[in-house]
Amino acid sequence: VVTGVQTCALPILGYTSDIGYGLVDRQLYLPQSWFTKEYEERRKRCGVPPEVKFQTKNQIALRLLEKQLERGLLSARWIGCDASFGSDHTLRDTVAAWGKYYLAGMRSNQKVWTLVHKAGTPAWEDVSLSELAGRKATVWQEVVLAEGAKGPVRAQLSIQRVWENKNDKPGEEVWLIVRRKEDGSLQYYLSNAPSDIDPEELKRAMTMRWPIEQCFEDGKKYLGMDHYEHRTWNGWHRHMLYVFLALLFLLRLRLKLKKKLRRLPSPRSSEY
């Protein structure tokens, strides 16, 4: 069973498996300026716990992930994230150190290393992902990623091995997966999955985020996820908890009514 935990920009954690999906944890991000002396009174009025210290969104995401993994309730092989998190090599390295596979969204200007042959001699070359994807030598294949609610989810993929850029030097060898959408735009992912992994599992991992996006869409459309005007730390976290519980109720209702949860939500054109 291929499962995954997903982060988003709030950050919020979601979980996807073959029997269902949902949002499982969250923490409000506060800018660094909130932890200065000038904001001390405001922090107190908003009920920010004294033990809360400034953390970047990526640091919060790692802490939330680690907490879930330590609890052992959500068994995940894959951890997926978008480019705002995936472009952070510290986050990727931490996930790899946990023994997990990551599928990390990357920005188009991210540099990687490849081996090229010049006059029959192999040589290292650093190149941006967008430049590498635009080369004539890049091989594309038409694949079906999954069966979506509106039929097969088709994609053009380029999958190849590259080396991470670590301090302008070649680092670990990883998978580079590039998806070309119908409008011609490209999405980039790096993965530390083993070199002999079944390509079908890589494709399956790419569908992890779609159910989580469905949670956000349902939460905002039906459950008031973004309808809040809270001024306190506890107020925001409580609101999100109620939304998570409502999403869980809807999931259990679908299971009870025997909806076909194995059919993944179709990706929205604006994001996939």
mmCIF file with all atom_site columns, N, CA, C and O in Angstrom, residues 246-271:
data_model
loop_
_atom_site.group_PDB
_atom_site.id
_atom_site.type_symbol
_atom_site.label_atom_id
_atom_site.label_alt_id
_atom_site.label_comp_id
_atom_site.label_asym_id
_atom_site.label_entity_id
_atom_site.label_seq_id
_atom_site.pdbx_PDB_ins_code
_atom_site.Cartn_x
_atom_site.Cartn_y
_atom_site.Cartn_z
_atom_site.occupancy
_atom_site.B_iso_or_equiv
_atom_site.pdbx_formal_charge
_atom_site.auth_seq_id
_atom_site.auth_comp_id
_atom_site.auth_asym_id
_atom_site.auth_atom_id
_atom_site.pdbx_PDB_model_num
ATOM 1   N N  . ALA A 1 246 ? -15.155 17.451 10.884  1.00 0.00 ? 246 ALA A N  1
ATOM 2   C CA . ALA A 1 246 ? -16.251 17.401 9.913   1.00 0.00 ? 246 ALA A CA 1
ATOM 3   C C  . ALA A 1 246 ? -15.828 16.631 8.666   1.00 0.00 ? 246 ALA A C  1
ATOM 4   O O  . ALA A 1 246 ? -16.618 15.857 8.104   1.00 0.00 ? 246 ALA A O  1
ATOM 5   N N  . LEU A 1 247 ? -14.584 16.816 8.222   1.00 0.00 ? 247 LEU A N  1
ATOM 6   C CA . LEU A 1 247 ? -14.083 16.064 7.075   1.00 0.00 ? 247 LEU A CA 1
ATOM 7   C C  . LEU A 1 247 ? -14.020 14.577 7.388   1.00 0.00 ? 247 LEU A C  1
ATOM 8   O O  . LEU A 1 247 ? -14.334 13.740 6.534   1.00 0.00 ? 247 LEU A O  1
ATOM 9   N N  . LEU A 1 248 ? -13.635 14.234 8.613   1.00 0.00 ? 248 LEU A N  1
ATOM 10  C CA . LEU A 1 248 ? -13.613 12.829 9.028   1.00 0.00 ? 248 LEU A CA 1
ATOM 11  C C  . LEU A 1 248 ? -15.026 12.247 9.029   1.00 0.00 ? 248 LEU A C  1
ATOM 12  O O  . LEU A 1 248 ? -15.239 11.112 8.592   1.00 0.00 ? 248 LEU A O  1
ATOM 13  N N  . PHE A 1 249 ? -15.993 13.025 9.500   1.00 0.00 ? 249 PHE A N  1
ATOM 14  C CA . PHE A 1 249 ? -17.381 12.570 9.482   1.00 0.00 ? 249 PHE A CA 1
ATOM 15  C C  . PHE A 1 249 ? -17.836 12.291 8.048   1.00 0.00 ? 249 PHE A C  1
ATOM 16  O O  . PHE A 1 249 ? -18.477 11.268 7.774   1.00 0.00 ? 249 PHE A O  1
ATOM 17  N N  . LEU A 1 250 ? -17.489 13.185 7.127   1.00 0.00 ? 250 LEU A N  1
ATOM 18  C CA . LEU A 1 250 ? -17.873 12.979 5.728   1.00 0.00 ? 250 LEU A CA 1
ATOM 19  C C  . LEU A 1 250 ? -17.201 11.740 5.152   1.00 0.00 ? 250 LEU A C  1
ATOM 20  O O  . LEU A 1 250 ? -17.811 10.996 4.377   1.00 0.00 ? 250 LEU A O  1
ATOM 21  N N  . LEU A 1 251 ? -15.942 11.497 5.536   1.00 0.00 ? 251 LEU A N  1
ATOM 22  C CA . LEU A 1 251 ? -15.247 10.306 5.068   1.00 0.00 ? 251 LEU A CA 1
ATOM 23  C C  . LEU A 1 251 ? -15.951 9.044  5.571   1.00 0.00 ? 251 LEU A C  1
ATOM 24  O O  . LEU A 1 251 ? -16.187 8.103  4.809   1.00 0.00 ? 251 LEU A O  1
ATOM 25  N N  . ARG A 1 252 ? -16.273 9.023  6.863   1.00 0.00 ? 252 ARG A N  1
ATOM 26  C CA . ARG A 1 252 ? -16.947 7.859  7.431   1.00 0.00 ? 252 ARG A CA 1
ATOM 27  C C  . ARG A 1 252 ? -18.321 7.662  6.791   1.00 0.00 ? 252 ARG A C  1
ATOM 28  O O  . ARG A 1 252 ? -18.771 6.530  6.597   1.00 0.00 ? 252 ARG A O  1
ATOM 29  N N  . LEU A 1 253 ? -18.974 8.756  6.450   1.00 0.00 ? 253 LEU A N  1
ATOM 30  C CA . LEU A 1 253 ? -20.267 8.658  5.782   1.00 0.00 ? 253 LEU A CA 1
ATOM 31  C C  . LEU A 1 253 ? -20.113 8.047  4.398   1.00 0.00 ? 253 LEU A C  1
ATOM 32  O O  . LEU A 1 253 ? -20.911 7.196  3.993   1.00 0.00 ? 253 LEU A O  1
ATOM 33  N N  . ARG A 1 254 ? -19.064 8.449  3.678   1.00 0.00 ? 254 ARG A N  1
ATOM 34  C CA . ARG A 1 254 ? -18.813 7.864  2.361   1.00 0.00 ? 254 ARG A CA 1
ATOM 35  C C  . ARG A 1 254 ? -18.535 6.368  2.486   1.00 0.00 ? 254 ARG A C  1
ATOM 36  O O  . ARG A 1 254 ? -18.996 5.569  1.672   1.00 0.00 ? 254 ARG A O  1
ATOM 37  N N  . LEU A 1 255 ? -17.731 6.003  3.493   1.00 0.00 ? 255 LEU A N  1
ATOM 38  C CA . LEU A 1 255 ? -17.441 4.587  3.696   1.00 0.00 ? 255 LEU A CA 1
ATOM 39  C C  . LEU A 1 255 ? -18.712 3.807  4.018   1.00 0.00 ? 255 LEU A C  1
ATOM 40  O O  . LEU A 1 255 ? -18.922 2.702  3.516   1.00 0.00 ? 255 LEU A O  1
ATOM 41  N N  . LYS A 1 256 ? -19.556 4.387  4.844   1.00 0.00 ? 256 LYS A N  1
ATOM 42  C CA . LYS A 1 256 ? -20.796 3.719  5.222   1.00 0.00 ? 256 LYS A CA 1
ATOM 43  C C  . LYS A 1 256 ? -21.698 3.529  4.016   1.00 0.00 ? 256 LYS A C  1
ATOM 44  O O  . LYS A 1 256 ? -22.374 2.510  3.874   1.00 0.00 ? 256 LYS A O  1
ATOM 45  N N  . LEU A 1 257 ? -21.719 4.519  3.142   1.00 0.00 ? 257 LEU A N  1
ATOM 46  C CA . LEU A 1 257 ? -22.557 4.439  1.944   1.00 0.00 ? 257 LEU A CA 1
ATOM 47  C C  . LEU A 1 257 ? -21.845 3.725  0.805   1.00 0.00 ? 257 LEU A C  1
ATOM 48  O O  . LEU A 1 257 ? -22.355 3.674  -0.309  1.00 0.00 ? 257 LEU A O  1
ATOM 49  N N  . LYS A 1 258 ? -20.633 3.224  1.115   1.00 0.00 ? 258 LYS A N  1
ATOM 50  C CA . LYS A 1 258 ? -19.871 2.415  0.163   1.00 0.00 ? 258 LYS A CA 1
ATOM 51  C C  . LYS A 1 258 ? -19.555 3.169  -1.113  1.00 0.00 ? 258 LYS A C  1
ATOM 52  O O  . LYS A 1 258 ? -19.687 2.637  -2.222  1.00 0.00 ? 258 LYS A O  1
ATOM 53  N N  . LYS A 1 259 ? -19.143 4.423  -0.948  1.00 0.00 ? 259 LYS A N  1
ATOM 54  C CA . LYS A 1 259 ? -18.657 5.164  -2.101  1.00 0.00 ? 259 LYS A CA 1
ATOM 55  C C  . LYS A 1 259 ? -17.330 4.564  -2.537  1.00 0.00 ? 259 LYS A C  1
ATOM 56  O O  . LYS A 1 259 ? -16.580 4.012  -1.733  1.00 0.00 ? 259 LYS A O  1
ATOM 57  N N  . LYS A 1 260 ? -17.000 4.713  -3.797  1.00 0.00 ? 260 LYS A N  1
ATOM 58  C CA . LYS A 1 260 ? -15.779 4.130  -4.331  1.00 0.00 ? 260 LYS A CA 1
ATOM 59  C C  . LYS A 1 260 ? -14.615 5.086  -4.063  1.00 0.00 ? 260 LYS A C  1
ATOM 60  O O  . LYS A 1 260 ? -14.222 5.873  -4.901  1.00 0.00 ? 260 LYS A O  1
ATOM 61  N N  . LEU A 1 261 ? -14.032 4.977  -2.861  1.00 0.00 ? 261 LEU A N  1
ATOM 62  C CA . LEU A 1 261 ? -12.966 5.891  -2.470  1.00 0.00 ? 261 LEU A CA 1
ATOM 63  C C  . LEU A 1 261 ? -11.651 5.586  -3.181  1.00 0.00 ? 261 LEU A C  1
ATOM 64  O O  . LEU A 1 261 ? -10.746 6.404  -3.179  1.00 0.00 ? 261 LEU A O  1
ATOM 65  N N  . ARG A 1 262 ? -11.549 4.423  -3.780  1.00 0.00 ? 262 ARG A N  1
ATOM 66  C CA . ARG A 1 262 ? -10.313 4.116  -4.508  1.00 0.00 ? 262 ARG A CA 1
ATOM 67  C C  . ARG A 1 262 ? -10.188 4.969  -5.764  1.00 0.00 ? 262 ARG A C  1
ATOM 68  O O  . ARG A 1 262 ? -9.116  5.115  -6.319  1.00 0.00 ? 262 ARG A O  1
ATOM 69  N N  . ARG A 1 263 ? -11.300 5.547  -6.218  1.00 0.00 ? 263 ARG A N  1
ATOM 70  C CA . ARG A 1 263 ? -11.234 6.425  -7.381  1.00 0.00 ? 263 ARG A CA 1
ATOM 71  C C  . ARG A 1 263 ? -10.810 7.803  -6.907  1.00 0.00 ? 263 ARG A C  1
ATOM 72  O O  . ARG A 1 263 ? -11.493 8.438  -6.131  1.00 0.00 ? 263 ARG A O  1
ATOM 73  N N  . LEU A 1 264 ? -9.659  8.243  -7.369  1.00 0.00 ? 264 LEU A N  1
ATOM 74  C CA . LEU A 1 264 ? -9.097  9.498  -6.887  1.00 0.00 ? 264 LEU A CA 1
ATOM 75  C C  . LEU A 1 264 ? -9.855  10.691 -7.440  1.00 0.00 ? 264 LEU A C  1
ATOM 76  O O  . LEU A 1 264 ? -10.361 10.646 -8.566  1.00 0.00 ? 264 LEU A O  1
ATOM 77  N N  . PRO A 1 265 ? -9.924  11.793 -6.676  1.00 0.00 ? 265 PRO A N  1
ATOM 78  C CA . PRO A 1 265 ? -10.482 13.025 -7.222  1.00 0.00 ? 265 PRO A CA 1
ATOM 79  C C  . PRO A 1 265 ? -9.656  13.479 -8.418  1.00 0.00 ? 265 PRO A C  1
ATOM 80  O O  . PRO A 1 265 ? -8.436  13.333 -8.433  1.00 0.00 ? 265 PRO A O  1
ATOM 81  N N  . SER A 1 266 ? -10.311 14.024 -9.443  1.00 0.00 ? 266 SER A N  1
ATOM 82  C CA . SER A 1 266 ? -9.582  14.516 -10.587 1.00 0.00 ? 266 SER A CA 1
ATOM 83  C C  . SER A 1 266 ? -8.828  15.775 -10.213 1.00 0.00 ? 266 SER A C  1
ATOM 84  O O  . SER A 1 266 ? -9.352  16.641 -9.528  1.00 0.00 ? 266 SER A O  1
ATOM 85  N N  . PRO A 1 267 ? -7.567  15.915 -10.652 1.00 0.00 ? 267 PRO A N  1
ATOM 86  C CA . PRO A 1 267 ? -6.809  17.120 -10.326 1.00 0.00 ? 267 PRO A CA 1
ATOM 87  C C  . PRO A 1 267 ? -7.407  18.335 -10.996 1.00 0.00 ? 267 PRO A C  1
ATOM 88  O O  . PRO A 1 267 ? -7.881  18.274 -12.133 1.00 0.00 ? 267 PRO A O  1
ATOM 89  N N  . ARG A 1 268 ? -7.383  19.474 -10.298 1.00 0.00 ? 268 ARG A N  1
ATOM 90  C CA . ARG A 1 268 ? -7.880  20.702 -10.887 1.00 0.00 ? 268 ARG A CA 1
ATOM 91  C C  . ARG A 1 268 ? -6.843  21.248 -11.863 1.00 0.00 ? 268 ARG A C  1
ATOM 92  O O  . ARG A 1 268 ? -5.652  21.210 -11.615 1.00 0.00 ? 268 ARG A O  1
ATOM 93  N N  . SER A 1 269 ? -7.304  21.785 -12.984 1.00 0.00 ? 269 SER A N  1
ATOM 94  C CA . SER A 1 269 ? -6.392  22.233 -14.029 1.00 0.00 ? 269 SER A CA 1
ATOM 95  C C  . SER A 1 269 ? -5.468  23.331 -13.566 1.00 0.00 ? 269 SER A C  1
ATOM 96  O O  . SER A 1 269 ? -4.387  23.521 -14.100 1.00 0.00 ? 269 SER A O  1
ATOM 97  N N  . SER A 1 270 ? -5.885  24.088 -12.526 1.00 0.00 ? 270 SER A N  1
ATOM 98  C CA . SER A 1 270 ? -5.049  25.189 -12.061 1.00 0.00 ? 270 SER A CA 1
ATOM 99  C C  . SER A 1 270 ? -3.842  24.705 -11.280 1.00 0.00 ? 270 SER A C  1
ATOM 100 O O  . SER A 1 270 ? -2.897  25.467 -11.067 1.00 0.00 ? 270 SER A O  1
ATOM 101 N N  . GLU A 1 271 ? -3.836  23.448 -10.863 1.00 0.00 ? 271 GLU A N  1
ATOM 102 C CA . GLU A 1 271 ? -2.742  22.979 -10.012 1.00 0.00 ? 271 GLU A CA 1
ATOM 103 C C  . GLU A 1 271 ? -2.065  21.723 -10.567 1.00 0.00 ? 271 GLU A C  1
ATOM 104 O O  . GLU A 1 271 ? -0.936  21.454 -10.228 1.00 0.00 ? 271 GLU A O  1
#
